[in-house]
Every structure is written in structure tokens, then in C-alpha cells.
Short mmCIF file of C-alpha atoms and ligand atoms in Angstrom, two decimals:
data_model
loop_
_atom_site.label_atom_id
_atom_site.label_comp_id
_atom_site.label_asym_id
_atom_site.label_seq_id
_atom_site.Cartn_x
_atom_site.Cartn_y
_atom_site.Cartn_z
CA MET A 1 15.37 15.30 130.85
CA SER A 2 13.32 14.04 127.94
CA GLU A 3 12.83 16.37 125.00
CA GLY A 4 9.94 18.80 125.34
CA VAL A 5 9.65 18.34 129.12
CA VAL A 6 10.76 21.36 131.09
CA ASP A 7 11.86 20.81 134.70
CA ARG A 8 9.50 22.54 137.13
CA TYR A 9 10.49 24.56 140.17
CA GLY A 10 8.71 27.14 142.26
CA VAL A 11 8.39 29.12 145.46
CA MET A 12 5.67 28.29 147.97
CA GLY A 13 4.57 30.93 150.47
CA TYR A 14 1.59 32.84 151.83
CA PRO A 15 1.33 35.52 150.65
CA VAL A 16 3.87 35.11 147.88
CA SER A 17 2.91 37.52 145.11
CA HIS A 18 5.69 39.95 146.13
CA SER A 19 8.40 37.27 145.79
CA ARG A 20 11.38 38.08 143.53
CA SER A 21 12.43 34.42 143.35
CA PRO A 22 10.85 33.77 139.92
CA VAL A 23 12.77 36.68 138.38
CA ILE A 24 16.02 35.63 140.03
CA HIS A 25 15.76 31.99 138.96
CA ARG A 26 14.77 32.92 135.42
CA LEU A 27 17.84 35.15 135.18
CA PHE A 28 20.02 32.32 136.56
CA ALA A 29 18.50 29.89 134.04
CA LEU A 30 19.14 32.27 131.13
CA GLN A 31 22.69 32.92 132.26
CA THR A 32 23.57 29.22 132.71
CA LYS A 33 21.47 28.02 129.73
CA GLN A 34 19.32 25.76 131.88
CA ASN A 35 15.90 24.85 130.55
CA LEU A 36 13.48 25.18 133.46
CA GLN A 37 10.33 26.90 134.62
CA TYR A 38 9.81 28.54 137.99
CA GLU A 39 6.35 29.29 139.40
CA LEU A 40 4.82 31.37 142.19
CA LEU A 41 2.71 29.09 144.39
CA GLN A 42 0.43 30.79 146.89
CA VAL A 43 -0.41 28.14 149.49
CA PRO A 44 -2.15 28.81 152.83
CA PRO A 45 -0.75 26.97 155.86
CA ALA A 46 -3.61 24.46 156.03
CA GLN A 47 -2.84 23.29 152.48
CA LEU A 48 0.94 23.10 152.70
CA GLU A 49 1.28 19.32 153.04
CA LYS A 50 -1.11 18.59 150.18
CA ALA A 51 0.47 21.20 147.91
CA VAL A 52 4.03 19.92 148.49
CA GLU A 53 2.98 16.32 147.93
CA GLN A 54 1.10 17.23 144.76
CA PHE A 55 3.99 19.26 143.35
CA GLY A 56 6.30 16.24 143.74
CA ARG A 57 3.77 13.71 142.49
CA THR A 58 3.17 15.70 139.31
CA GLY A 59 6.87 15.75 138.42
CA GLY A 60 8.04 18.96 140.14
CA LYS A 61 11.80 18.90 140.74
CA GLY A 62 12.33 21.42 143.49
CA LEU A 63 10.77 24.13 145.62
CA ASN A 64 11.79 27.15 147.57
CA ILE A 65 9.79 27.49 150.75
CA THR A 66 9.21 30.91 152.21
CA VAL A 67 7.26 32.67 154.96
CA PRO A 68 5.31 31.32 156.82
CA HIS A 69 6.12 27.70 155.93
CA LYS A 70 9.86 27.32 156.62
CA SER A 71 9.51 25.64 160.03
CA GLU A 72 6.39 23.62 159.24
CA VAL A 73 7.86 22.04 156.11
CA VAL A 74 10.53 20.37 158.27
CA HIS A 75 7.88 17.75 159.10
CA LEU A 76 7.33 16.89 155.44
CA VAL A 77 10.87 15.97 154.39
CA SER A 78 12.38 12.48 154.37
CA GLU A 79 15.94 13.73 154.82
CA MET A 80 17.39 17.05 155.93
CA SER A 81 20.83 18.70 155.70
CA ASP A 82 22.76 19.49 158.88
CA ARG A 83 22.42 23.22 158.28
CA ALA A 84 18.64 22.93 157.93
CA THR A 85 18.48 20.83 161.10
CA LYS A 86 20.46 23.46 163.01
CA ALA A 87 18.30 26.26 161.61
CA GLY A 88 15.12 24.30 162.40
CA ALA A 89 13.86 25.48 159.03
CA VAL A 90 13.92 24.48 155.38
CA ASN A 91 13.88 26.86 152.42
CA THR A 92 14.83 24.43 149.65
CA LEU A 93 13.20 21.11 148.71
CA VAL A 94 14.52 18.58 146.22
CA PHE A 95 12.13 15.89 144.97
CA ARG A 96 13.92 12.58 144.39
CA GLY A 97 11.48 9.82 143.43
CA ASN A 98 9.30 9.35 146.51
CA ASP A 99 11.74 11.15 148.78
CA ILE A 100 11.90 14.83 149.63
CA TYR A 101 15.25 16.30 150.66
CA GLY A 102 15.21 19.50 152.69
CA ASP A 103 18.00 22.07 152.89
CA ASN A 104 18.42 25.64 154.06
CA THR A 105 20.44 28.11 152.01
CA ASP A 106 19.58 31.29 153.97
CA GLY A 107 22.63 31.11 156.24
CA VAL A 108 25.13 30.57 153.47
CA GLY A 109 23.37 33.30 151.48
CA LEU A 110 23.91 35.80 154.27
CA MET A 111 27.52 34.72 154.75
CA ARG A 112 28.33 35.16 151.05
CA ASP A 113 26.72 38.57 150.96
CA LEU A 114 28.50 39.76 154.10
CA GLN A 115 31.91 38.32 153.28
CA ALA A 116 32.20 38.20 149.49
CA ASN A 117 29.95 41.08 148.40
CA ILE A 118 30.21 43.58 151.25
CA GLY A 119 33.64 42.58 152.56
CA VAL A 120 32.81 42.31 156.28
CA ARG A 121 35.47 40.52 158.32
CA LEU A 122 33.65 38.16 160.68
CA GLN A 123 36.57 36.50 162.39
CA ASP A 124 36.99 38.09 165.86
CA ALA A 125 34.11 40.46 165.08
CA THR A 126 31.56 41.60 167.65
CA ILE A 127 28.08 40.98 166.30
CA LEU A 128 24.70 42.16 167.55
CA ILE A 129 21.57 40.43 166.28
CA LEU A 130 18.27 42.20 166.89
CA GLY A 131 15.38 39.74 167.15
CA ALA A 132 15.11 36.13 168.27
CA GLY A 133 12.65 34.49 165.89
CA GLY A 134 13.11 32.02 163.04
CA ALA A 135 15.36 34.34 161.03
CA THR A 136 17.81 34.64 163.92
CA ARG A 137 17.82 30.92 164.55
CA GLY A 138 18.80 30.36 160.90
CA ILE A 139 21.87 32.59 160.96
CA ILE A 140 23.53 31.88 164.33
CA SER A 141 25.31 28.68 163.31
CA PRO A 142 26.86 30.02 160.10
CA LEU A 143 27.91 33.21 161.90
CA LEU A 144 29.51 31.22 164.74
CA ALA A 145 31.35 29.09 162.18
CA ALA A 146 33.16 32.27 161.07
CA GLU A 147 34.65 32.52 164.61
CA PRO A 148 33.43 35.92 165.80
CA GLN A 149 34.60 37.24 169.16
CA THR A 150 31.00 37.39 170.38
CA ILE A 151 27.38 37.31 169.23
CA VAL A 152 24.81 39.18 171.33
CA ILE A 153 21.15 38.48 170.64
CA ALA A 154 18.92 41.35 171.76
CA ASN A 155 15.19 40.84 171.79
CA ARG A 156 12.03 42.52 173.05
CA THR A 157 11.10 39.23 174.73
CA ILE A 158 14.26 38.32 176.60
CA GLU A 159 13.20 34.69 177.16
CA LYS A 160 13.31 33.99 173.42
CA ALA A 161 16.81 35.46 173.12
CA GLN A 162 17.95 33.43 176.14
CA ALA A 163 16.50 30.23 174.69
CA LEU A 164 18.37 30.75 171.41
CA ALA A 165 21.63 31.68 173.15
CA GLY A 166 21.32 28.55 175.28
CA ARG A 167 20.65 26.38 172.27
CA PHE A 168 23.78 27.53 170.42
CA SER A 169 26.17 28.33 173.27
CA ALA A 170 27.96 24.98 172.93
CA ASP A 171 28.98 26.04 169.39
CA GLY A 172 30.50 29.42 170.30
CA PRO A 173 30.25 32.69 172.25
CA VAL A 174 26.61 33.75 172.16
CA VAL A 175 24.71 35.65 174.85
CA ALA A 176 21.29 37.30 175.21
CA CYS A 177 20.05 40.70 176.41
CA LYS A 178 17.16 43.15 176.13
CA PHE A 179 17.27 46.04 173.65
CA LYS A 180 17.75 48.50 176.50
CA ASP A 181 20.86 46.66 177.82
CA VAL A 182 22.72 46.62 174.52
CA GLY A 183 24.72 49.73 175.42
CA ALA A 184 26.58 48.00 178.24
CA LEU A 185 27.94 45.41 175.84
CA PRO A 186 30.89 45.63 173.35
CA VAL A 187 31.43 48.07 170.50
CA TYR A 188 29.81 46.30 167.59
CA ASP A 189 31.39 45.69 164.21
CA LEU A 190 28.16 44.34 162.75
CA VAL A 191 24.50 44.87 163.69
CA ILE A 192 21.97 42.58 161.99
CA ASN A 193 18.26 43.29 162.04
CA ALA A 194 16.43 39.95 162.18
CA THR A 195 13.17 41.25 163.62
CA SER A 196 10.03 41.18 161.55
CA ALA A 197 9.11 44.66 162.81
CA GLY A 198 9.84 46.54 159.58
CA VAL A 199 7.78 44.12 157.51
CA LYS A 200 4.84 44.88 159.79
CA GLY A 201 5.46 48.64 159.50
CA GLU A 202 6.67 48.88 163.11
CA THR A 203 9.81 50.58 164.38
CA PRO A 204 11.08 49.12 167.66
CA PRO A 205 13.36 51.11 169.95
CA TYR A 206 16.52 49.92 168.17
CA PRO A 207 19.55 50.65 170.42
CA ALA A 208 21.38 53.57 168.81
CA GLU A 209 24.32 53.12 171.20
CA ALA A 210 25.20 49.93 169.28
CA ILE A 211 26.30 51.98 166.27
CA HIS A 212 29.85 53.32 166.06
CA PRO A 213 31.45 55.01 163.06
CA HIS A 214 32.91 51.71 161.82
CA THR A 215 29.73 49.62 162.36
CA VAL A 216 28.13 47.86 159.40
CA CYS A 217 24.35 47.52 159.75
CA TYR A 218 22.59 44.79 157.80
CA ASP A 219 18.83 44.32 157.49
CA LEU A 220 17.71 40.79 156.58
CA SER A 221 14.62 42.49 155.14
CA TYR A 222 14.70 44.52 151.93
CA GLY A 223 12.45 46.94 150.15
CA LEU A 224 12.12 49.23 147.17
CA THR A 225 13.01 52.11 149.48
CA PRO A 226 15.19 51.91 152.61
CA THR A 227 13.58 49.81 155.34
CA PRO A 228 12.94 51.53 158.69
CA PHE A 229 16.04 49.78 160.08
CA ALA A 230 18.22 50.78 157.11
CA HIS A 231 17.00 54.33 157.50
CA TRP A 232 17.64 54.31 161.26
CA ALA A 233 21.15 52.87 160.78
CA ALA A 234 22.14 55.52 158.24
CA GLU A 235 20.69 58.28 160.42
CA ASN A 236 22.65 57.08 163.44
CA GLY A 237 25.97 57.17 161.62
CA ALA A 238 26.68 53.55 160.62
CA ALA A 239 29.66 53.09 158.29
CA ARG A 240 27.35 51.17 155.97
CA SER A 241 23.66 50.38 156.03
CA VAL A 242 22.72 47.50 153.75
CA MET A 243 19.41 45.77 153.01
CA GLY A 244 19.20 42.02 152.38
CA TRP A 245 18.90 42.02 148.58
CA GLY A 246 22.30 40.35 148.31
CA MET A 247 21.33 37.61 150.75
CA LEU A 248 18.18 37.01 148.71
CA VAL A 249 20.16 36.51 145.51
CA GLU A 250 22.90 34.45 147.19
CA GLN A 251 20.46 32.04 148.88
CA ALA A 252 18.72 31.61 145.53
CA ALA A 253 22.06 30.86 143.85
CA GLU A 254 22.76 28.13 146.40
CA SER A 255 19.31 26.59 145.83
CA PHE A 256 19.91 26.73 142.07
CA PHE A 257 23.24 24.98 142.57
CA ILE A 258 21.61 22.24 144.67
CA TRP A 259 18.99 21.64 141.98
CA ARG A 260 21.04 22.04 138.79
CA GLY A 261 24.66 21.42 139.82
CA VAL A 262 25.62 24.76 138.22
CA ARG A 263 26.61 27.84 140.21
CA PRO A 264 25.28 31.05 138.64
CA GLU A 265 27.07 34.40 138.80
CA THR A 266 25.24 36.46 141.38
CA LYS A 267 26.66 39.95 140.83
CA PRO A 268 24.95 40.69 137.49
CA VAL A 269 21.64 39.37 138.81
CA LEU A 270 21.85 41.47 141.97
CA LYS A 271 22.66 44.48 139.83
CA GLN A 272 19.76 43.85 137.47
CA LEU A 273 17.35 43.26 140.35
CA THR A 274 18.25 46.35 142.29
CA VAL A 275 18.72 48.83 139.48
CA ASN A 276 16.96 52.02 140.63
CA ILE A 277 16.71 50.71 144.22
CA PRO A 278 18.88 52.40 146.83
CA LEU A 279 20.72 49.46 148.41
CA SER A 280 20.82 51.20 151.74
P1 ATR B 1 9.05 34.12 163.89
O1 ATR B 1 7.77 33.49 163.45
O2 ATR B 1 10.19 33.86 163.01
O3 ATR B 1 9.39 33.93 165.34
P2 ATR B 1 8.03 36.77 164.41
O4 ATR B 1 7.10 36.26 165.43
O5 ATR B 1 7.49 37.66 163.36
O6 ATR B 1 8.82 35.67 163.65
O7 ATR B 1 9.18 37.57 165.22
C1 ATR B 1 10.50 37.70 164.76
C2 ATR B 1 11.25 38.62 165.70
O8 ATR B 1 10.87 39.96 165.48
C3 ATR B 1 11.01 38.35 167.17
O9 ATR B 1 12.25 38.44 167.83
C4 ATR B 1 10.10 39.48 167.60
O10 ATR B 1 10.24 39.87 168.95
P3 ATR B 1 9.46 39.11 170.13
O11 ATR B 1 10.18 37.80 170.32
O12 ATR B 1 9.57 39.99 171.30
O13 ATR B 1 8.05 38.92 169.65
C5 ATR B 1 10.62 40.59 166.73
N1 ATR B 1 9.65 41.67 166.56
C6 ATR B 1 8.57 41.70 165.76
N2 ATR B 1 7.94 42.89 165.86
C7 ATR B 1 8.64 43.63 166.76
C8 ATR B 1 8.51 44.95 167.28
N3 ATR B 1 7.52 45.76 166.93
N4 ATR B 1 9.42 45.35 168.19
C9 ATR B 1 10.44 44.55 168.58
N5 ATR B 1 10.62 43.30 168.12
C10 ATR B 1 9.75 42.84 167.20
#
């Protein structure tokens, strides 16, 4: 880096004003003494290609890509990591000359939060995932890599759950069902909410029979107050009900590592970010 030039990063989404990524990356940069700037970039879908190209052409070093662009941006990269290919989505771009490298750090972010921060044992675990959209697709492979006993995907639209189960069934034990059939299936160690219902202010008929006194419930979404799912999980007697703040910080740390080659400490940043927020 030449003197006086600060490396530029940012998060592209639509809308994006609520994003905590700038705060997280600024805290990482301070902690690791990296000189960089990180911007919020509100880009509507029709302008995604132009905005990405322009960011790279004007010297930008890397981007986080968030909702609703994670699947679309796959078409704009010159090379993609295996984990991004499996997820069918990219959340991290690295600009290298004329090339754009795409990666996806969401899965590893969830795994670190579950295993290192929360202490969930995934090997031989029974896991229920609610929802069968992009978020679910991004977490199946990393969860299967931890060798659970089974993953059940329950979805309002059964065909989408079946399609995902079919896609990943060669990699491990994954099956599909409707919300109302969850009860007939195993006692779950972990229930993950990967629907977008809470974000839209909706509360689906989550299957309460999935929760046992030892069950950990994890919402990929997060909020300043408990999400509808987090609330529901606590009310129905889950051992723990956790929102995805930790995943957010862990996926950011992995992106930061990809860009800067330095791995920041996540615990103090998670603490700083969520001070005054009930984590479940
Ligand atoms: P994506 O673009 O990633 O597919 P999405 O369309 O917002 O995201 O949906 C994500 C998941 O949330 C889907 O599994 C969706 O269920 P359907 O496949 O049946 O549409 C689920 N979802 C969203 N709102 C829901 C609600 N009110 N009740 C139940 N499931 C819901």
C-alpha cells in the first residue's frame, strides 16, 4: 500500500442502511492495526453489475455482498471457492487486478459460533433446519461436514425442502418434511431458523414438538430485541435460544482474514456490538 492511500472495502446490499458490517470491520481494523476504510453501499439489483465493476475499477480491494445480491453476484466473479459454489452464493469479493474472486464465509461463521462460542456438539447431533431458501442452502454443507446423525429440513413449501435435501444427500444424511410432520422425526439437539419470516414480521407455525429440554435453538436472524423465533424458542422451553449475532461477527472475521491475512479476535467485538442487547 502506498503512503496516504487507504485500502477500500464495503458492504453492498439493498437496503443496507441497517448493516452492522461497517462497525464490525472498523473494530477489527482498530484491533489489528490495519489501515482501511469500509463503506455502506446501497445498490438496487438492476445496478449490481455496474456497481461491483466500478468499485473494482476505482481501486476497491474487497466487498461483502448481502441481501438480496448473494446469489446474483455469483455470475460476476471470475473464480469462486468450493464453499461458495456449494452454497450457490457469494458474500465476500476480493478484487485482484482484473479478476474478482468470490467466497462465502456464512457457513464457517455459523460453525464457529455454534461450536466455539456456544459449545454445541454437532457430531452425531440431530439437527432441524426450518426454511429452505438461500440461507439454508448456505449452511447444509458445513453442517454435514461436522458429521451429524441427521439433518431434517422442514419447509412450508415441501418441494423446496425436497430439492435441497436431494441436492446434498450425496454428502450426508439429509431429509425433507413439512412443518406439521416434524413431530414424527427425532428428538432434536439443535433447531436452526433459516426462514425469512421474522424479518418480514411473520410468525409461521413453528413446530413446538421439536423442542426438548436439552434443545439449542439458533436463529440466523438477529435483532435489538428477541426475534419472534428466539421468543418462541424460549417460551417453549429450549435449553438455549440464541440469535445470530455471533454468526454475523464470525463471518465478518473470516472475510477480514481473507482480505488482510490477519485473524481478528471476535469475542470483544461481539461483546461490544451486543452490549445492552439480550442475546436470546
Ligand atoms: P430466499 O430468497 O433465500 O429463498 P425467501 O424467499 O425469503 O428467501 O425464503 C426463505 C425461506 O423462508 C423459505 O423457506 C420460505 O418458505 P417457502 O419456501 O415456503 O416460501 C421461508 N418463509 C418465509 N416466510 C415464511 C412464513 N411466513 N412462513 C413460513 N416460511 C416462511
